[in-house]
XYZ file of C-alpha atoms in Angstrom:
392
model
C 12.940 -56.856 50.428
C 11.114 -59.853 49.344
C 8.034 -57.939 49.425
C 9.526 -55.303 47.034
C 10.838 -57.907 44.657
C 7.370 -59.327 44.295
C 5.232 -55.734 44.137
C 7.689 -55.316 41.402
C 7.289 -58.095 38.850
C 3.315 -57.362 39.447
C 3.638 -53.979 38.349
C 6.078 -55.135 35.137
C 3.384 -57.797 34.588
C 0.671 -55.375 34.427
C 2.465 -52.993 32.500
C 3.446 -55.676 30.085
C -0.046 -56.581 29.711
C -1.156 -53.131 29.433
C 1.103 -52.752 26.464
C 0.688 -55.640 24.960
C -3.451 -55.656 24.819
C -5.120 -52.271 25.155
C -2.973 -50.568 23.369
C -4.485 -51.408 20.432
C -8.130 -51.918 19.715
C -10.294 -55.662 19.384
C -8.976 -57.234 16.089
C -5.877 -55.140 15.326
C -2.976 -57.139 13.823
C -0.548 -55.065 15.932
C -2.242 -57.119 18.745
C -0.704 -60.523 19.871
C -2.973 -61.637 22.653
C -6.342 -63.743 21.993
C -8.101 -60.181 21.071
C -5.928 -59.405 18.008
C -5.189 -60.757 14.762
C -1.385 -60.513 14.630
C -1.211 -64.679 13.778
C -3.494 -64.378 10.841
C -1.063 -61.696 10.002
C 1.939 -63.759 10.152
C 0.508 -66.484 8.771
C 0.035 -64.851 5.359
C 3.271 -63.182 5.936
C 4.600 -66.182 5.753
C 2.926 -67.710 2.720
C 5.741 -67.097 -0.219
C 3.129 -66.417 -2.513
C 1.537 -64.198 -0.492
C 2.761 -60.077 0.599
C 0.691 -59.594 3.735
C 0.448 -55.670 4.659
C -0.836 -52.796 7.479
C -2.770 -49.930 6.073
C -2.522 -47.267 8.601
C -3.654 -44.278 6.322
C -6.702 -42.723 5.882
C -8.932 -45.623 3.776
C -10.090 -43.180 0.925
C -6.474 -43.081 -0.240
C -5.803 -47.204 -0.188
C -5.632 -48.015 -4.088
C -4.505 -51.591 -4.060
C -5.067 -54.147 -7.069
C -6.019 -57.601 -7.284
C -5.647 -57.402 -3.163
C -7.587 -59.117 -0.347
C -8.609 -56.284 1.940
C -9.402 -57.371 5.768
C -11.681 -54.973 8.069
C -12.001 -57.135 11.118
C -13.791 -56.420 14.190
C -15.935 -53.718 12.325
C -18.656 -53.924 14.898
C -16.490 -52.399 17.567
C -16.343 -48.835 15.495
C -19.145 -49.397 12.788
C -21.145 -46.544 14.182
C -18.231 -43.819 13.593
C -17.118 -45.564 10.559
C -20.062 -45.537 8.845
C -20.219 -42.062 9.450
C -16.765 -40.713 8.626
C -16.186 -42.933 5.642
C -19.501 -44.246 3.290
C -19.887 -47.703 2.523
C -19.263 -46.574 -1.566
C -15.764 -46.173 -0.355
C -15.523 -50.171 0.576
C -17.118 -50.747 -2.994
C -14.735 -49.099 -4.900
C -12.177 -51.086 -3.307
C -14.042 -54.285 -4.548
C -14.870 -52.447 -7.670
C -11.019 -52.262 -8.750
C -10.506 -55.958 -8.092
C -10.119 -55.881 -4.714
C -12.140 -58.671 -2.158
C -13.142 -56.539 0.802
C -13.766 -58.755 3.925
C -16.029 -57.393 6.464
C -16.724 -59.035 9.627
C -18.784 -57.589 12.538
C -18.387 -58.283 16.362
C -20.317 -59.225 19.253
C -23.384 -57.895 20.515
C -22.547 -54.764 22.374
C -22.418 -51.398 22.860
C -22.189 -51.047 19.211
C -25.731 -52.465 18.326
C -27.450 -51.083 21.359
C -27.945 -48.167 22.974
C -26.584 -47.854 26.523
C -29.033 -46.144 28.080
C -31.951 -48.360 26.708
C -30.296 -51.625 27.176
C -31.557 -52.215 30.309
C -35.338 -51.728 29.326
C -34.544 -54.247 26.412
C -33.386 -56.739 27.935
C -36.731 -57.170 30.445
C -38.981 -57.084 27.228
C -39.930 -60.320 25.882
C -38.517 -60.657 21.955
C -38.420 -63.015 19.015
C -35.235 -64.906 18.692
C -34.957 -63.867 15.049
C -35.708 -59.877 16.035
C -34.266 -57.182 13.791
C -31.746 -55.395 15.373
C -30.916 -51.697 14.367
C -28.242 -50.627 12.918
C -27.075 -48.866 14.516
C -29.685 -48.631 17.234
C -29.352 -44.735 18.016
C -32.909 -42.917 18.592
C -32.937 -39.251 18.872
C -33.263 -37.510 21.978
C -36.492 -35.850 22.435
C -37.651 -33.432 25.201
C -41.497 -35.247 24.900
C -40.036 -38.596 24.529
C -43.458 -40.060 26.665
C -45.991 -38.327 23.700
C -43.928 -38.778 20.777
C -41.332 -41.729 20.076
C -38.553 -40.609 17.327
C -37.938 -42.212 14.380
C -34.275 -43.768 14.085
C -31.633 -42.897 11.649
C -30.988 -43.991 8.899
C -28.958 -47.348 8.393
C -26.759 -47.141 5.858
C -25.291 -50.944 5.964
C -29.505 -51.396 5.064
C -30.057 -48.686 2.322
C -26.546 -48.941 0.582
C -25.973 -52.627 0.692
C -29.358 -54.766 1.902
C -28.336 -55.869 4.624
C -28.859 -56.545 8.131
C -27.963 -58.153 11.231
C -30.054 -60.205 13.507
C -29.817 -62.086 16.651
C -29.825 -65.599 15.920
C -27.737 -68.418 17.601
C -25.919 -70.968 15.025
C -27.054 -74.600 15.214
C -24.817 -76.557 12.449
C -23.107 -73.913 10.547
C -22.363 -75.281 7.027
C -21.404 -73.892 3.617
C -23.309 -73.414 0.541
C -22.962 -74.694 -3.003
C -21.809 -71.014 -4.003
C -18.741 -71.381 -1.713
C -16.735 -73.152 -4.424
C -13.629 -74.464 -2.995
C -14.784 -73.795 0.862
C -15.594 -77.125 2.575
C -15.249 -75.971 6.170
C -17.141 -73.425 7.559
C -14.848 -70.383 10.191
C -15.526 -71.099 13.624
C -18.979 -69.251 14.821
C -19.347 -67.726 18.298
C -20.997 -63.920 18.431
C -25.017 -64.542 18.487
C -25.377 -63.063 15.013
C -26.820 -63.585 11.448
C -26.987 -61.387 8.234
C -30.814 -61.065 6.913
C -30.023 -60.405 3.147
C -32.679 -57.961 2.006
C -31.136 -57.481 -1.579
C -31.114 -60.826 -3.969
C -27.292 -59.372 -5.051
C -25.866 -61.101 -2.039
C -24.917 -64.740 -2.225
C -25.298 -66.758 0.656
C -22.061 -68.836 1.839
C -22.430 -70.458 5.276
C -25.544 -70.697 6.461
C -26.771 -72.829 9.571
C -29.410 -75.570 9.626
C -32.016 -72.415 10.610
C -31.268 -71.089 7.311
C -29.471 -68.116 8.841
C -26.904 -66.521 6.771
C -23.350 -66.622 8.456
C -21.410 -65.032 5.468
C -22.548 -63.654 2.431
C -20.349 -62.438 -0.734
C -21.986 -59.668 -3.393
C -19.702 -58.616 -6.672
C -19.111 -55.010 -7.330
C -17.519 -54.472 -10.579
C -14.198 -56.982 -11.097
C -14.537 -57.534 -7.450
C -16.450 -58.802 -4.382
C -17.326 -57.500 -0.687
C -17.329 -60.738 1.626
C -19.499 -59.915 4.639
C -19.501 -61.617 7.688
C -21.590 -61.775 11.253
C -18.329 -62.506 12.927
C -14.355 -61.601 13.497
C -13.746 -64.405 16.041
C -12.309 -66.796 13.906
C -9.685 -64.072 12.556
C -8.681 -63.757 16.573
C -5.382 -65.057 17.735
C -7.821 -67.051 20.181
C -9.357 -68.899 17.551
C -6.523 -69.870 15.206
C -5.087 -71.133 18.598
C -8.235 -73.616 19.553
C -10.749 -73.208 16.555
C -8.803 -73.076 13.577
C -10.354 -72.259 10.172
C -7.581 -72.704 7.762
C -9.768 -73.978 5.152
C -11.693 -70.599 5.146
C -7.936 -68.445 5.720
C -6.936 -70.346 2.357
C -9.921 -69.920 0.483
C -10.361 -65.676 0.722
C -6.203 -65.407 -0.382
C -7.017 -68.088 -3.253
C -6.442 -66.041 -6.220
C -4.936 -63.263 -4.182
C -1.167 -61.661 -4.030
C -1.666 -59.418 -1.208
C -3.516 -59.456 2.076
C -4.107 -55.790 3.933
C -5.077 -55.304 7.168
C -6.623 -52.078 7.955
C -5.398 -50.480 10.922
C -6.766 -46.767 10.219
C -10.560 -47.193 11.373
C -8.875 -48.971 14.307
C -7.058 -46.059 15.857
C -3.709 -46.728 14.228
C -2.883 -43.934 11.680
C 0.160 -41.817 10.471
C 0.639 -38.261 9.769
C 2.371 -37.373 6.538
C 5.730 -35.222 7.129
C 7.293 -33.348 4.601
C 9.166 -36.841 3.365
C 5.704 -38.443 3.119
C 4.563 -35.854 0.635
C 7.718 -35.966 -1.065
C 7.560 -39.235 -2.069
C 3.455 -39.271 -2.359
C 4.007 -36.788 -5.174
C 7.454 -38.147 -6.846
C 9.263 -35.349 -6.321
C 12.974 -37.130 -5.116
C 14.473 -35.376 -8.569
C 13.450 -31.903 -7.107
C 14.960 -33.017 -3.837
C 17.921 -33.929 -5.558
C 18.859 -31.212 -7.460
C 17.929 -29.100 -4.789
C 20.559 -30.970 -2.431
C 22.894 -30.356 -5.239
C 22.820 -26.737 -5.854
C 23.119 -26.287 -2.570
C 26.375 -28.730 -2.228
C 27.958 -26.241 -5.642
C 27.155 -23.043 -3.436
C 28.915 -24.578 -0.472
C 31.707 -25.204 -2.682
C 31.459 -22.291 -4.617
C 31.833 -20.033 -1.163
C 34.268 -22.167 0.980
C 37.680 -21.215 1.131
C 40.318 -23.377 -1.030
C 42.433 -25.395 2.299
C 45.032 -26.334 -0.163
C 48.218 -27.172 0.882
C 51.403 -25.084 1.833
C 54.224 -24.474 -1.183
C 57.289 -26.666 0.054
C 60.087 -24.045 0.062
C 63.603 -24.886 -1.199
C 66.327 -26.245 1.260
C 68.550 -23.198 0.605
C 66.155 -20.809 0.987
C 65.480 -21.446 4.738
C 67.600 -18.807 7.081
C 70.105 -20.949 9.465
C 72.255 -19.559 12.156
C 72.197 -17.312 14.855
C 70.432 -14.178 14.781
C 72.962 -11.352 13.325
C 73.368 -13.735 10.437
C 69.336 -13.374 9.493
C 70.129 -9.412 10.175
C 72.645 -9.382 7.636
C 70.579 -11.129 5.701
C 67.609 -8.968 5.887
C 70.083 -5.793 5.385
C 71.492 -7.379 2.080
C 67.978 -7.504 0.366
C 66.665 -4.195 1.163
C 69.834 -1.873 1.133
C 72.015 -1.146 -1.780
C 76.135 -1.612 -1.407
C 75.775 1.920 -2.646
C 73.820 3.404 -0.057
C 75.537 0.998 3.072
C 77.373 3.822 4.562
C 75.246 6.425 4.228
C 71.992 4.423 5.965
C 75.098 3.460 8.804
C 75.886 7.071 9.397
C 72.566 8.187 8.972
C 71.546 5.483 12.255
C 74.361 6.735 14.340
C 73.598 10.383 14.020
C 70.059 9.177 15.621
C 71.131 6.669 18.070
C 74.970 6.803 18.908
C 76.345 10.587 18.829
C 75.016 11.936 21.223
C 76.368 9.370 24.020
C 80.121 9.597 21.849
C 81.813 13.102 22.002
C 83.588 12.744 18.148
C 85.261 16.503 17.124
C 83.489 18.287 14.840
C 86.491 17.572 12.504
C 86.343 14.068 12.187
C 82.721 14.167 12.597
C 83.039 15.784 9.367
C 85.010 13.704 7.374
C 83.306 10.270 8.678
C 80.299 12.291 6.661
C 82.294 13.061 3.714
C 83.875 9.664 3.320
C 79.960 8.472 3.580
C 78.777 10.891 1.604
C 80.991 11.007 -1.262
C 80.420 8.668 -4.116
C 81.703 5.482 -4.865
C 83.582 4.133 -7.949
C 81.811 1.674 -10.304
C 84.964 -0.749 -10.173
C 86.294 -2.254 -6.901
C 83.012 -1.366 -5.279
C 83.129 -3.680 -2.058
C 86.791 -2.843 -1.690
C 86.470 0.818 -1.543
C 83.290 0.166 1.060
C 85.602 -1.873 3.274
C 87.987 0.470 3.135
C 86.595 3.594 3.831
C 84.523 1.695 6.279
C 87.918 1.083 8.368
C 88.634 4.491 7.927
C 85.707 5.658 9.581
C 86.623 3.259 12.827
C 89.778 4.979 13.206
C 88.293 8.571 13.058
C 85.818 7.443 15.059
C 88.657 5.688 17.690
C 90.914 8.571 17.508
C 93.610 6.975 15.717
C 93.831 8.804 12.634
């Protein structure tokens, strides 16, 4: 039993963990262990001045103004990115207003090829070597005659710059960081090599490395950085860089954290679109016309007529008879409907002569005077009993 107990919590433990972490990828603010970024998220979520924000929609359609736009962990998914989205997209973000922060990763998978990292690492290199971007060579049936030429880097054509391998001895900002006396924690063995003179450098190391660099585009700015770890939940837990938190929200009234190039995106129902396009007055008269054709076709439920009290039949049964007899028979035509029911029913079980049989129809038959009318009824109606007795 005790042995269940405990295989038990270990499972809920690992499942915990397994929901918690890898759920989402390196540097996601839906993360809360020392991978993600979900305290840097709270924390501006909890500045009053501040509306801190997930974008999980495709990037192309983010259109935010005067914003502070965070793409953390890059590195992890550059490769892709890069591909699926261009880098113009980032500076029309920064072109509206908008500071774009961009921080790469480690030194992984991402800036090396897998199948060639092995034969790097035994080769004998410069501490301050280029690294490609991403480092990708073609395959080639004749790879031993002919070496391929790699692709294209777009982070070095579009923007000027590139990442080294450099380790950080006495990171320390720059004049140009106005307001920024403390540099972010450094930890990933990188440095930017700025090939365009646009780009201002803003921490730099006593090396002269770059750590973080800023370049305007338009009424805005692109921040790029060698490094997320100081965004991590890890960092702001041992290494915290409030001064450099403070400093990119300085002038900004909303922080958004991408989510999309990170896995985390939504699908637009038919509600999305709805409300993408403005159309809740269509919706609403639609709902409407069909509420007045409901209407218009349901039957009215309206309440019974309350009948009067002497209106309502009370007694036993030959009273509701009479009753019924009274309103569809005429006092003229009483005898003649009663004789005309007891030729059908009752003479044939009664022997009456054939002489009395015909006066009873006479007396019936004959007509009745206009005065004394229910008199003369009654009377001839006795008569008839007697005939009908034998007594007469």
């Amino acid at each position: 039993m005790v042995l269940l107990v405990g295989l038990g919590a270990v499972c809920w433990r690992l499942l915990a963990i397994n929901l918690g972490a890898s759920q989402y990828a390196k540097y996601s603010s839906l993360r809360s262990d020392p991978l993600g970024t979900k305290v840097l998220y709270r924390a501006y979520e909890a500045m009053p001045e501040v509306e801190a924000k997930r974008w999980i929609r495709p990037l192309y359609m983010l259109e935010p103004k005067d914003s502070l736009v965070v793409l953390a962990g890059t590195g992890q998914s550059w490769a892709i990115f890069s591909e699926t989205l261009p880098l113009t997209e980032l500076q029309r973000l920064a072109t509206d207003g908008n500071r774009v922060l961009v921080c790469f990763g480690e030194v992984s998978s991402y800036m090396v090829d897998p199948e060639e990292a092995e034969e790097e690492t035994k080769e004998t290199e410069e501490p301050s070597r280029v690294l490609p971007w991403p480092a990708r060579k073609k395959e080639s049936d004749d790879a031993a005659e002919k070496q391929e030429e790699e692709p294209p880097n777009p982070l070095y054509h579009d923007w000027g710059l590139v990442l080294v391998s450099h380790r950080a001895v006495g990171p320390a900002c720059t004049p140009a960081a106005r307001g920024l006396q403390t540099p972010p924690s450094w930890r990933a063995e990188l440095a930017l090599q700025l090939e365009d003179e646009a780009w201002t450098p803003l921490v730099t190391d006593s090396a002269g490395a770059v750590w973080m660099a800023e370049r305007s585009f338009g009424r805005g700015s692109i921040v790029a950085c060698a490094d997320s770890y100081w965004l991590s939940n890890e960092s702001l837990a041992k290494d915290r860089s409030s001064d450099a938190i403070l400093w990119l929200v300085r002038d900004k009234a909303t922080v958004i954290f991408d989510e999309s190039r990170l896995g985390v995106t939504t699908q637009l129902g038919v509600v999305g679109l709805a409300r993408q396009y403005r159309m809740h007055g269509f919706a609403i008269g639609l709902l409407l016309l069909v509420l007045l054709y409901i209407w218009r076709a349901s039957a009215a439920f309206l309440p019974p007529d309350e009948l009067p009290a002497d209106s309502l039949v009370r007694g036993p049964r030959m009273d509701g008879l009479t009753a019924l007899l009274r309103q569809n028979i005429r006092p003229r035509d009483l005898l003649q409907t009663c004789h005309d029911a007891w030729q059908r029913t009752l003479r044939s079980s009664r022997q009456v002569p054939k002489e009395r049989a015909t006066r009873i129809k006479r007396l019936c038959q004959d007509e009745l005077p206009a005065k004394e009318l229910h008199t003369e009824i009654l009377q001839r109606y006795k008569t008839i009993c007697r005939l009908m007795a034998g007594k007469d």
